[in-house]
Backbone as ProteinMPNN parsed JSONL, in Angstrom:
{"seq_chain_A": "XXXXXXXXXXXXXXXXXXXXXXXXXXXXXXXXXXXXXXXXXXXXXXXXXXXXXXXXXXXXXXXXXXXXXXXXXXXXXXXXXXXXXXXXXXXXXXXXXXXXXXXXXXXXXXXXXXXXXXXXXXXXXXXXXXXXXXXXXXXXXXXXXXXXXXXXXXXXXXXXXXXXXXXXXXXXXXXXXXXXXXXX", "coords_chain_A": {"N_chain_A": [[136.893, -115.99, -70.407], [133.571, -115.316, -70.285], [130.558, -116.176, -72.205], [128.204, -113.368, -73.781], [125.157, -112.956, -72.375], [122.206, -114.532, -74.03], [120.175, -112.559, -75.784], [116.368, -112.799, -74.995], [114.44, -114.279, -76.666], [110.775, -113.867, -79.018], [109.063, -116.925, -78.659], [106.355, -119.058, -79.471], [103.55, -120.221, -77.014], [102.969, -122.832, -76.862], [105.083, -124.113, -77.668], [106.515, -124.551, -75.229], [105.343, -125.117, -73.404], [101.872, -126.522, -71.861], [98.361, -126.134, -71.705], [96.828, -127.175, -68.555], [94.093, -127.764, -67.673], [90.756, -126.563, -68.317], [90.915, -125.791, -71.039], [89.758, -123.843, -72.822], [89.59, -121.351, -71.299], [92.007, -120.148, -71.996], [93.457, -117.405, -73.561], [95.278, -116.282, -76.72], [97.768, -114.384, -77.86], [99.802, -111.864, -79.611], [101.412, -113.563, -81.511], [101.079, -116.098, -80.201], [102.87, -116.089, -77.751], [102.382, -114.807, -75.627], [99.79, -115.288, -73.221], [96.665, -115.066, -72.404], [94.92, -115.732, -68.82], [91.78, -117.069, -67.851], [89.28, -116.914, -65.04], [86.265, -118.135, -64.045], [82.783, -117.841, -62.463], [82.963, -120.759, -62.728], [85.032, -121.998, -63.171], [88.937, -121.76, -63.086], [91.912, -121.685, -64.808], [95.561, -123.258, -65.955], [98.599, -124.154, -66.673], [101.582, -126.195, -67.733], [104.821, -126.703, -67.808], [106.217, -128.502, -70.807], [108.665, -130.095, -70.456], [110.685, -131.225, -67.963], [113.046, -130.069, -65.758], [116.168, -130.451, -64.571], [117.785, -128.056, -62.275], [118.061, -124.564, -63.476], [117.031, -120.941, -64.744], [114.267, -119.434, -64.243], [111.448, -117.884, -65.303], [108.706, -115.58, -65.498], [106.878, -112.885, -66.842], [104.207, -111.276, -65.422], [100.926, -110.1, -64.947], [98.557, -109.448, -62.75], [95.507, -109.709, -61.859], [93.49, -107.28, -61.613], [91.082, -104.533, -59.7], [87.836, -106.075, -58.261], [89.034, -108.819, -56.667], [89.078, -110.249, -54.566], [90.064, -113.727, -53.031], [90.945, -114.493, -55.419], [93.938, -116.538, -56.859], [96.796, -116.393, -58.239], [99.351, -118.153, -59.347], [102.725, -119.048, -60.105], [105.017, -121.676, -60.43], [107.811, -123.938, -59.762], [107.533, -127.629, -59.556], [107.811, -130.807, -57.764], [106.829, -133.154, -57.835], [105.766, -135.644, -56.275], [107.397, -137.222, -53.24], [106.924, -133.839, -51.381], [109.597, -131.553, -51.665], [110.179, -128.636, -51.236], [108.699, -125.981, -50.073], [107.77, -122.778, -50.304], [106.039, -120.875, -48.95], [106.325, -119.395, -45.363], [105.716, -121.018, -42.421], [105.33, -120.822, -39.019], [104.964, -122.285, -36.041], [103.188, -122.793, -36.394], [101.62, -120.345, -37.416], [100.917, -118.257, -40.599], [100.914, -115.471, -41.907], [103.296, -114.081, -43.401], [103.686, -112.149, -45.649], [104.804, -110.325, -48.253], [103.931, -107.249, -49.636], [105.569, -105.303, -51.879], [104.232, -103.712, -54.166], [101.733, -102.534, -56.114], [100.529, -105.485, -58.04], [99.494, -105.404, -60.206], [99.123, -102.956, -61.687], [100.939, -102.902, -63.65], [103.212, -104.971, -65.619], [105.303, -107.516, -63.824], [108.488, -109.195, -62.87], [108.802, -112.211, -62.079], [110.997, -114.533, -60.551], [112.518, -117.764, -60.187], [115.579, -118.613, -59.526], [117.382, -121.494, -59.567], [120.351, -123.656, -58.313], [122.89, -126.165, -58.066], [123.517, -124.639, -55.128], [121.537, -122.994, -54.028], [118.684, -122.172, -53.835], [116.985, -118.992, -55.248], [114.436, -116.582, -54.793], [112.535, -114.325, -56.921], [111.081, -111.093, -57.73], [111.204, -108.993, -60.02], [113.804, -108.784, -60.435], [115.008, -108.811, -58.161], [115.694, -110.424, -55.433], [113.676, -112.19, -52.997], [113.23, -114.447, -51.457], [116.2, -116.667, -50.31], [116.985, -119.778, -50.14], [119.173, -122.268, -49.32], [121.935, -124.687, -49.742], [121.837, -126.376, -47.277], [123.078, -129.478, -46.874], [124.794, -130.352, -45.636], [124.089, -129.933, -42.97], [122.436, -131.447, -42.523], [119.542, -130.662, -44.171], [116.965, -131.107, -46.348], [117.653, -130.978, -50.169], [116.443, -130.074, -53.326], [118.362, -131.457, -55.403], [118.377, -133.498, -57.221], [115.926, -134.303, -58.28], [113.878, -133.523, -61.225], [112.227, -130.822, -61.718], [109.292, -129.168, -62.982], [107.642, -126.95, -64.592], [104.924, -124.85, -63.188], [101.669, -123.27, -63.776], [98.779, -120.849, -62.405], [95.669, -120.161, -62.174], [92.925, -119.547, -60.673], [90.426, -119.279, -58.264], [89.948, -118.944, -54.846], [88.225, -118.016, -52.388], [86.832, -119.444, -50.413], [88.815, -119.408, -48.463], [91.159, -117.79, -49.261], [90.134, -115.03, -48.283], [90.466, -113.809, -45.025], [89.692, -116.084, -44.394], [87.979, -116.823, -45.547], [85.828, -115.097, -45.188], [84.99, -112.634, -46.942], [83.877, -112.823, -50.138], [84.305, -113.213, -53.963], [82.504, -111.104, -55.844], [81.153, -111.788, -58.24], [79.725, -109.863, -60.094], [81.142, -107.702, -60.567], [83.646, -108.37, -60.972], [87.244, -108.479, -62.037], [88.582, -111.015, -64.211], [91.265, -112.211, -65.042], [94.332, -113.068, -66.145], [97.415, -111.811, -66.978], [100.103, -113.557, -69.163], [103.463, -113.697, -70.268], [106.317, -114.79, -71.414], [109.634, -113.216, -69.972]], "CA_chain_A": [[135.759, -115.1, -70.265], [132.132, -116.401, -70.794], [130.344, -115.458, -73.389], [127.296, -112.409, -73.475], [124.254, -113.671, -72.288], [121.651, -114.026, -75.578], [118.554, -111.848, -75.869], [115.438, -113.346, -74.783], [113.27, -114.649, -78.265], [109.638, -114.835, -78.464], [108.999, -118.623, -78.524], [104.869, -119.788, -79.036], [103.34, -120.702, -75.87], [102.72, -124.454, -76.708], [106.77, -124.881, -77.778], [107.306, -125.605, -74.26], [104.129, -125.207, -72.22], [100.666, -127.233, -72.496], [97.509, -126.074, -70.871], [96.698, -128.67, -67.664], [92.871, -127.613, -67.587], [89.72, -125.507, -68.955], [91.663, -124.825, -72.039], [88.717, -122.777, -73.19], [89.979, -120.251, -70.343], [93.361, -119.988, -71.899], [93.899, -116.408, -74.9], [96.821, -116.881, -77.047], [98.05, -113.304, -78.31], [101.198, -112.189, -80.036], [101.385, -115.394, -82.157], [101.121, -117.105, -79.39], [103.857, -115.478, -77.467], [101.762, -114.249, -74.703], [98.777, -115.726, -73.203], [95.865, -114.32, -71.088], [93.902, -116.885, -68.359], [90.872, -116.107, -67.092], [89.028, -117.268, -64.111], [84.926, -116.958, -63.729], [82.722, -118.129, -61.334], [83.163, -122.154, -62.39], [86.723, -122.449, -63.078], [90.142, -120.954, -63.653], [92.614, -122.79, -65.346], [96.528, -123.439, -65.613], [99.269, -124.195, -67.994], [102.742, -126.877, -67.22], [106.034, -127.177, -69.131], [106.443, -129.691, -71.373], [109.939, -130.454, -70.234], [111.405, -131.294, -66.61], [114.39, -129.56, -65.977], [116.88, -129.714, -63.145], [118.472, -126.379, -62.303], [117.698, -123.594, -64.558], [116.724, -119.983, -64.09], [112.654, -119.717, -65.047], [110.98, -116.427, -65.396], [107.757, -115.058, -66.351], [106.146, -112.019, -66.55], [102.869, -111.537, -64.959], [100.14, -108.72, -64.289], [97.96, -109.896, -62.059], [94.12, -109.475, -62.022], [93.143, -105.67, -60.615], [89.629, -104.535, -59.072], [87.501, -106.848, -57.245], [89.615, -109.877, -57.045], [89.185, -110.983, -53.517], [90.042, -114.876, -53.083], [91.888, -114.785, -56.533], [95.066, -116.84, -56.916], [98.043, -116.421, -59.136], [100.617, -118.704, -58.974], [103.924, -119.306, -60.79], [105.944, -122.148, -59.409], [107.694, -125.611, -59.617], [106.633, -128.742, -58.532], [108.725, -131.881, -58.141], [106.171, -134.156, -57.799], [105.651, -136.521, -54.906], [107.066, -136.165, -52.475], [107.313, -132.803, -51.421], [111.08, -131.221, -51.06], [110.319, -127.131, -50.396], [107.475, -125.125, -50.414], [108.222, -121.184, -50.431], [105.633, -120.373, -47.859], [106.881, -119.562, -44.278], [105.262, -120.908, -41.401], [106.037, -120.746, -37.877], [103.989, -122.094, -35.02], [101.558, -122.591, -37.363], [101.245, -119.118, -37.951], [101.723, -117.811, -41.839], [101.18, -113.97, -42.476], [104.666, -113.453, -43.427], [103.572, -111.909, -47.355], [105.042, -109.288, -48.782], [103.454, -106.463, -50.388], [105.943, -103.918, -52.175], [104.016, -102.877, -54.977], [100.533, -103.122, -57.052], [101.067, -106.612, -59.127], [97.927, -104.81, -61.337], [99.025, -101.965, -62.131], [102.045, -103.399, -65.054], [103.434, -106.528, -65.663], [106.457, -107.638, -62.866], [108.932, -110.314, -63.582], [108.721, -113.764, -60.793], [112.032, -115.256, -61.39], [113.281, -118.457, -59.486], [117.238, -118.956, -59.75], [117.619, -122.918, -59.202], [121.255, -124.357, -58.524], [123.648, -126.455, -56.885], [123.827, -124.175, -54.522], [120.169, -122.7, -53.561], [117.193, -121.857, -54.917], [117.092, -117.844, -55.084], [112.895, -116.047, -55.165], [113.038, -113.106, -56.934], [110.633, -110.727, -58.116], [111.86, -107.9, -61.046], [115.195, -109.353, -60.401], [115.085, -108.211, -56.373], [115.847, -111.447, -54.155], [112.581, -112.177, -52.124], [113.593, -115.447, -50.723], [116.651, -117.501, -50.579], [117.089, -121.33, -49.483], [120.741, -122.303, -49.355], [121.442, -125.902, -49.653], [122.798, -126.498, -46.374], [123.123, -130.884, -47.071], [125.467, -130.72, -44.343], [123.317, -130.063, -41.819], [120.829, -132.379, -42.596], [118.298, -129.892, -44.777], [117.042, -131.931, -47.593], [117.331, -129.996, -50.768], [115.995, -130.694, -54.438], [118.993, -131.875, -56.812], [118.44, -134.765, -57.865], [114.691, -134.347, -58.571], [113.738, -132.818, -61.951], [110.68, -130.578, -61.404], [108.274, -128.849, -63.956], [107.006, -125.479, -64.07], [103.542, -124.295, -63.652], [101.126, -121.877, -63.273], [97.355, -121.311, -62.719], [94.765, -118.901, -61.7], [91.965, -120.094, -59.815], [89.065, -118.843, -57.02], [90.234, -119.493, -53.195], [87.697, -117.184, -51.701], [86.83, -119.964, -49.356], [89.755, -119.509, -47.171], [92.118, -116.504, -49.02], [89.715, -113.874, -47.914], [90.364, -113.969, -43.755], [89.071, -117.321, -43.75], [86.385, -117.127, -46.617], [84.818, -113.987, -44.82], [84.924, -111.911, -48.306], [83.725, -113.769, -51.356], [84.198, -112.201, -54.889], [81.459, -110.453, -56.554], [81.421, -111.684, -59.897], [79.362, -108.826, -61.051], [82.29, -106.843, -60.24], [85.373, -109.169, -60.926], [88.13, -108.371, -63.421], [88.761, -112.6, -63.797], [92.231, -112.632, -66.224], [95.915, -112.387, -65.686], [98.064, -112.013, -68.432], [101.654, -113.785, -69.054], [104.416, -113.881, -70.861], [107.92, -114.845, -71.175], [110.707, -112.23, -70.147]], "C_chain_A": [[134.545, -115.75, -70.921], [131.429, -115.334, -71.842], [128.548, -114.603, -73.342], [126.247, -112.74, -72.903], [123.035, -113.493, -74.259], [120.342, -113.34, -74.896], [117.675, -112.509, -75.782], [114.409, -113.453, -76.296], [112.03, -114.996, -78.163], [109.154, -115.944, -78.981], [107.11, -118.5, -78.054], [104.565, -120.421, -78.021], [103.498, -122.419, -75.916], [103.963, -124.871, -77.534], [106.956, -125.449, -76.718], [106.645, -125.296, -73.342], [102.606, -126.106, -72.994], [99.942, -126.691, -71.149], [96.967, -127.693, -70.078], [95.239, -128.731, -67.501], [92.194, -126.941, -67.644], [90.57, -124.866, -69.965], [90.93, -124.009, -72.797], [88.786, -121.527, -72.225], [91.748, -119.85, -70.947], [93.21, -118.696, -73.501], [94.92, -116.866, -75.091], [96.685, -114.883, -78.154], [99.495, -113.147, -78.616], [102.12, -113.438, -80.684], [101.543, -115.977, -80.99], [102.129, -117.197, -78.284], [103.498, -115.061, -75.529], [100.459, -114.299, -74.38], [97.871, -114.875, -71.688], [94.874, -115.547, -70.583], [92.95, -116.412, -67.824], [90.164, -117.364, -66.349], [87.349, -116.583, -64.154], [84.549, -117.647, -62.973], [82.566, -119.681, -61.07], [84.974, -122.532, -62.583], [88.082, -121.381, -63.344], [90.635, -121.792, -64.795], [94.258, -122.805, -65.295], [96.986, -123.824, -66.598], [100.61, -124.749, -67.289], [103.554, -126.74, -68.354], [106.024, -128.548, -69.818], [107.782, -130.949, -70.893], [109.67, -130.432, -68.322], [112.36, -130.348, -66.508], [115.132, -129.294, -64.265], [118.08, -128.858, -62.863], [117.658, -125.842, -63.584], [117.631, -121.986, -63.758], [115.546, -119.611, -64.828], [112.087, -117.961, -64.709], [109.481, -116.253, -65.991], [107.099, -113.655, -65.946], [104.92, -111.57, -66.408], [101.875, -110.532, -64.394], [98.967, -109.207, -63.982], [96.188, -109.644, -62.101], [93.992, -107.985, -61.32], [91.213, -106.038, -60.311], [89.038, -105.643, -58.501], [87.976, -107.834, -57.733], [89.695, -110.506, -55.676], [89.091, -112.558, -53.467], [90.862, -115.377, -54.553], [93.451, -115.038, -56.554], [95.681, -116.905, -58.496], [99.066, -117.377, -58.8], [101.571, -119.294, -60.028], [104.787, -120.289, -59.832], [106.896, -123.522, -59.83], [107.19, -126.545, -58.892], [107.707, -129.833, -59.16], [107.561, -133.43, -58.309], [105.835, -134.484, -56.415], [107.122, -136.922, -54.569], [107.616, -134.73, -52.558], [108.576, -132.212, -51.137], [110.82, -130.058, -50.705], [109.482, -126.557, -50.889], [108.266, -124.035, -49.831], [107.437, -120.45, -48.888], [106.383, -120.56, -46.629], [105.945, -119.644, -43.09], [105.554, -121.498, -40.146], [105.19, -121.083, -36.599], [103.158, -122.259, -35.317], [100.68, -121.501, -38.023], [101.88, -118.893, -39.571], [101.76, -116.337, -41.325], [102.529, -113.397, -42.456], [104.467, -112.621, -45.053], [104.248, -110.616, -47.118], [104.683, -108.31, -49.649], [104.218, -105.077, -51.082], [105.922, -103.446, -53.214], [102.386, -103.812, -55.528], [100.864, -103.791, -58.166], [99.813, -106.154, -59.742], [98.298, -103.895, -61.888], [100.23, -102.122, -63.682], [102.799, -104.784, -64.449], [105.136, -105.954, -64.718], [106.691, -109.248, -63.549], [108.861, -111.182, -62.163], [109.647, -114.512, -61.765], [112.353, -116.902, -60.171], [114.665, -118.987, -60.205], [117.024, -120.092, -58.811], [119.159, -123.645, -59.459], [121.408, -125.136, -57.627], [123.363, -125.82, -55.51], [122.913, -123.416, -53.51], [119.621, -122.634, -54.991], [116.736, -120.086, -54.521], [115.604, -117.339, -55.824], [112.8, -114.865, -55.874], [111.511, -112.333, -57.866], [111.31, -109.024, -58.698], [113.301, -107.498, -60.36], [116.159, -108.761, -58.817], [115.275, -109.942, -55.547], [114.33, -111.463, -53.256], [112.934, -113.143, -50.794], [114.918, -116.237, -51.115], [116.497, -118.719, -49.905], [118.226, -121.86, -50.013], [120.521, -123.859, -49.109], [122.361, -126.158, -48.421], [122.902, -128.048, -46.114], [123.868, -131.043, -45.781], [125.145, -130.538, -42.749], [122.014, -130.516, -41.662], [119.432, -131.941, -43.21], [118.805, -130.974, -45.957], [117.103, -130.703, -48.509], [117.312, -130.456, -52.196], [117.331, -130.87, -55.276], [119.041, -133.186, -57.348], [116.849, -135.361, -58.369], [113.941, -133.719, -60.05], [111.967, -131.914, -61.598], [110.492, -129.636, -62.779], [108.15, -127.563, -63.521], [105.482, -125.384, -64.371], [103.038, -123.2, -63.405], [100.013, -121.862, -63.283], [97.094, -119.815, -62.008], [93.449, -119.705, -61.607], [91.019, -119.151, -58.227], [89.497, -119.752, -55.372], [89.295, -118.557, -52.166], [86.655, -117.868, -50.757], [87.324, -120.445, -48.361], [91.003, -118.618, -47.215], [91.713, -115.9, -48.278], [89.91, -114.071, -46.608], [89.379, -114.799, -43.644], [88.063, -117.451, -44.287], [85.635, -115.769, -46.3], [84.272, -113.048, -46.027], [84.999, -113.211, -49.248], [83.865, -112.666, -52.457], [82.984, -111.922, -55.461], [81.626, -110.817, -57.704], [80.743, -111.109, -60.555], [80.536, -107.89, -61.517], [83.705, -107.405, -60.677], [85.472, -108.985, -62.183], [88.89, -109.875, -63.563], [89.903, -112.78, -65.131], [93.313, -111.898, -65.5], [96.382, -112.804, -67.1], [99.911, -112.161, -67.764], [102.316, -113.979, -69.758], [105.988, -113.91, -70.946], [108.69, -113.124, -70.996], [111.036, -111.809, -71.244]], "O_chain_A": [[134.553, -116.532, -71.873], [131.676, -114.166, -72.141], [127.661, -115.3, -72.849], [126.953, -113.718, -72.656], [123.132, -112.7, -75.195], [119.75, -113.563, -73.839], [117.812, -113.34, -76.679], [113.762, -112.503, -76.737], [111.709, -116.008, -77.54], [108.714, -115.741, -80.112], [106.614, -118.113, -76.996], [105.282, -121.409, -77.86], [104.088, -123.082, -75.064], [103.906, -125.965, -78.095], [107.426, -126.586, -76.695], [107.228, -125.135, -72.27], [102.356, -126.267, -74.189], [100.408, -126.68, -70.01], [96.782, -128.799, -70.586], [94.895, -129.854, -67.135], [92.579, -126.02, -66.923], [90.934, -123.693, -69.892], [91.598, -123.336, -73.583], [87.945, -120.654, -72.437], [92.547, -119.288, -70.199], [92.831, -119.238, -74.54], [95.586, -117.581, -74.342], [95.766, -114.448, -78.85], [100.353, -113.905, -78.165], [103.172, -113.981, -80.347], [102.648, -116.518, -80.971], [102.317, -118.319, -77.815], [104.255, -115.079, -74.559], [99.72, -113.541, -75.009], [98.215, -114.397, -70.607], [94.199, -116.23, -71.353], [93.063, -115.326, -67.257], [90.292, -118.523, -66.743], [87.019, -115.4, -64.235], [85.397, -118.35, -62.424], [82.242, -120.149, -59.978], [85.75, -123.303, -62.018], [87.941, -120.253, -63.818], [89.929, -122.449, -65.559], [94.528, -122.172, -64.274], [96.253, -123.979, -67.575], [100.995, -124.079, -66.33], [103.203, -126.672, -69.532], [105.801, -129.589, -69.2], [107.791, -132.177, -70.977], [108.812, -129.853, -67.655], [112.425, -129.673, -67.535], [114.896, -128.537, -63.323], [119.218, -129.09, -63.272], [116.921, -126.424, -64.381], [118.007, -121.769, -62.606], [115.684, -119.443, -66.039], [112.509, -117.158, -63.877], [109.197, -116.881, -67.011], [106.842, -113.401, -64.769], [104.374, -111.412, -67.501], [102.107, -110.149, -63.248], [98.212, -109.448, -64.923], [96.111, -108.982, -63.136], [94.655, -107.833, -60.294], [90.463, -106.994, -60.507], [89.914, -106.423, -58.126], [87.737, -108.134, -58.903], [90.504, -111.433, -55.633], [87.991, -112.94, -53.866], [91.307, -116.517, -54.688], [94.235, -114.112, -56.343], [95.179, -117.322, -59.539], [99.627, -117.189, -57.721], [101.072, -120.075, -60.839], [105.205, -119.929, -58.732], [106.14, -124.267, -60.453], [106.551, -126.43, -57.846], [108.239, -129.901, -60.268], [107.774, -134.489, -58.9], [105.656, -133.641, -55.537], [107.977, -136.964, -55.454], [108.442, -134.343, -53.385], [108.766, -132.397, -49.935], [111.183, -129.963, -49.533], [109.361, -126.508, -52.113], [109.208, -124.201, -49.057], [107.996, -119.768, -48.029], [107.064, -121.579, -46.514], [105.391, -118.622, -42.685], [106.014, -122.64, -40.124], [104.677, -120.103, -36.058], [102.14, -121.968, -34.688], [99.67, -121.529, -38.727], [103.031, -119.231, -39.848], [102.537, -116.009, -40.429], [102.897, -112.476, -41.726], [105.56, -112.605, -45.619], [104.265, -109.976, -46.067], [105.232, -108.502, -50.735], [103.71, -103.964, -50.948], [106.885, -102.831, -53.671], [102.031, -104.987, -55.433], [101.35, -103.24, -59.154], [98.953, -107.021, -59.591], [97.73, -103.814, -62.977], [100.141, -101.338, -64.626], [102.889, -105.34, -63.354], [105.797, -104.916, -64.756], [105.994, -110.042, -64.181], [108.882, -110.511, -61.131], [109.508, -114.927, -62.915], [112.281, -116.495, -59.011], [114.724, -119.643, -61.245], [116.637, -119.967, -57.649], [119.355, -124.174, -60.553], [120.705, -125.219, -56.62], [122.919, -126.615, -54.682], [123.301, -123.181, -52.365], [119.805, -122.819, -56.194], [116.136, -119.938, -53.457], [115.413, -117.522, -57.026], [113.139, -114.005, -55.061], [110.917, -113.085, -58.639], [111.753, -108.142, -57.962], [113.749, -106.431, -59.938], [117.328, -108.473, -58.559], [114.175, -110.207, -55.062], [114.024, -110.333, -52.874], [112.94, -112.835, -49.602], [114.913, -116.569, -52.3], [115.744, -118.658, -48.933], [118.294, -121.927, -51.241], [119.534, -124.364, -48.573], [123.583, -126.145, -48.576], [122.818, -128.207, -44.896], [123.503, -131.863, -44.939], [125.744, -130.883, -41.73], [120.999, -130.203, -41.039], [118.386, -132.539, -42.959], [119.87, -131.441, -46.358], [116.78, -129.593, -48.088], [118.18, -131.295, -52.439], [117.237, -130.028, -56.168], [120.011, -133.693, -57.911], [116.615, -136.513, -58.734], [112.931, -133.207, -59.566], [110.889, -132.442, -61.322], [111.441, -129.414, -63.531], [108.439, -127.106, -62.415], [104.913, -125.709, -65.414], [103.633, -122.235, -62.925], [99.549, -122.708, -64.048], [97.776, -118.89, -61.568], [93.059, -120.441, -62.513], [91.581, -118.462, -57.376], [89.301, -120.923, -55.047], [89.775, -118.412, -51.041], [85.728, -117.202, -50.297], [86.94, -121.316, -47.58], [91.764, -118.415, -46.269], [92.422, -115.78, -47.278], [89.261, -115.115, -46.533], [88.347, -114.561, -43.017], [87.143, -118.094, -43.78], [84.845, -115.348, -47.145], [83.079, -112.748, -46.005], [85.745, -114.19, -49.221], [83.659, -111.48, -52.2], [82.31, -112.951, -55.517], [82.364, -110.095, -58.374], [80.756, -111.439, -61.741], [80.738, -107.467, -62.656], [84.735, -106.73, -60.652], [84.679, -109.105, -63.117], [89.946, -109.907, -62.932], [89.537, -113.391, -66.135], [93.397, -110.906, -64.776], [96.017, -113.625, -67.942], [100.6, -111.631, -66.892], [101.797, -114.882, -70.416], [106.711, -113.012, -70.514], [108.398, -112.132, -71.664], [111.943, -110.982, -71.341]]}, "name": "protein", "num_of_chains": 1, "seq": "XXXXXXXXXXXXXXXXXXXXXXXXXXXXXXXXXXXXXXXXXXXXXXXXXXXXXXXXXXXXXXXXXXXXXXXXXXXXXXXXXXXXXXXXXXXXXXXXXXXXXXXXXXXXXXXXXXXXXXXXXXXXXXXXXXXXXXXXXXXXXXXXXXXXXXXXXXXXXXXXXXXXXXXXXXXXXXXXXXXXXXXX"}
């Protein structure tokens, strides 16, 4: 029989993350436990692991920017480097709009988990399955094990091609420009 899982500890942001750019956009709250990024109308900024790691199961919890936030990106993700092995987005024909919307990421913090094995790579948001990707090697799908990838994350201004193609820009009289994150 295996043994309990342990309780999640809070661990200072810069134990095993380093901001990647505008570290003057980066709060550090809760000794350092839980950081807020903010985004105005010259930059966002972003934050990588210190470490590689292949497999794991990565988590963070994340409440997203509210009120006018049109063109505002969040993103939590790995990255292997060059080249690319699997991006999450689905597109078909060249068409995307496959997103999923089943709840206000503003209104309280939600957990964005990716489960990374052998075996797939499982998407999950507040521990719900979103996406899987199964390593099917035997039918010729490439699939990351043997690549160590990194974790990151950023917040940044795309409101020259989120909004339906740039059509909506944000108001930065109006914009609430910070997401706040912290470990599980």
């Amino acid at each position: 029989m295996g043994a309990a899982p342990r309780k999640p500890v809070d661990v200072a942001f810069g134990r095993n993350y380093m901001p990647t750019w505008a570290f003057d956009h980066i709060k550090y709250f809760n000794g350092g436990s839980e950081i807020q990024l903010h985004l105005d109308k010259y930059t966002g900024t972003g934050f990588q692991s210190k470490g590689s790691y292949l497999f794991g199961h990565f988590s963070m919890q994340i409440k997203l920017v509210p009120g006018d936030s049109a063109g505002t990106v969040t993103a939590f993700y790995l990255w292997s480097g060059q080249p690319y092995i699997l991006q999450t987005n689905v597109f078909t024909g060249g068409k995307g709009d496959r997103e999923q919307r089943r709840f206000d990421p503003t209104k309280a913090y939600h957990s964005y988990s990716v489960l990374w094995n052998l075996y797939q790579i499982v998407f999950l948001v507040d521990d719900v399955p979103i996406r899987v990707f199964k390593n099917c090697k035997e039918l010729g799908v490439r699939f990351p094990f043997n690549q160590p990838m990194k974790i990151y994350s950023s917040l940044w201004n795309a409101d020259d091609w989120a909004t339906r193609g740039g059509l909506e820009k944000t108001d930065w009289s109006k914009a609430s420009t910070s997401t706040v994150a912290r470990p599980p």
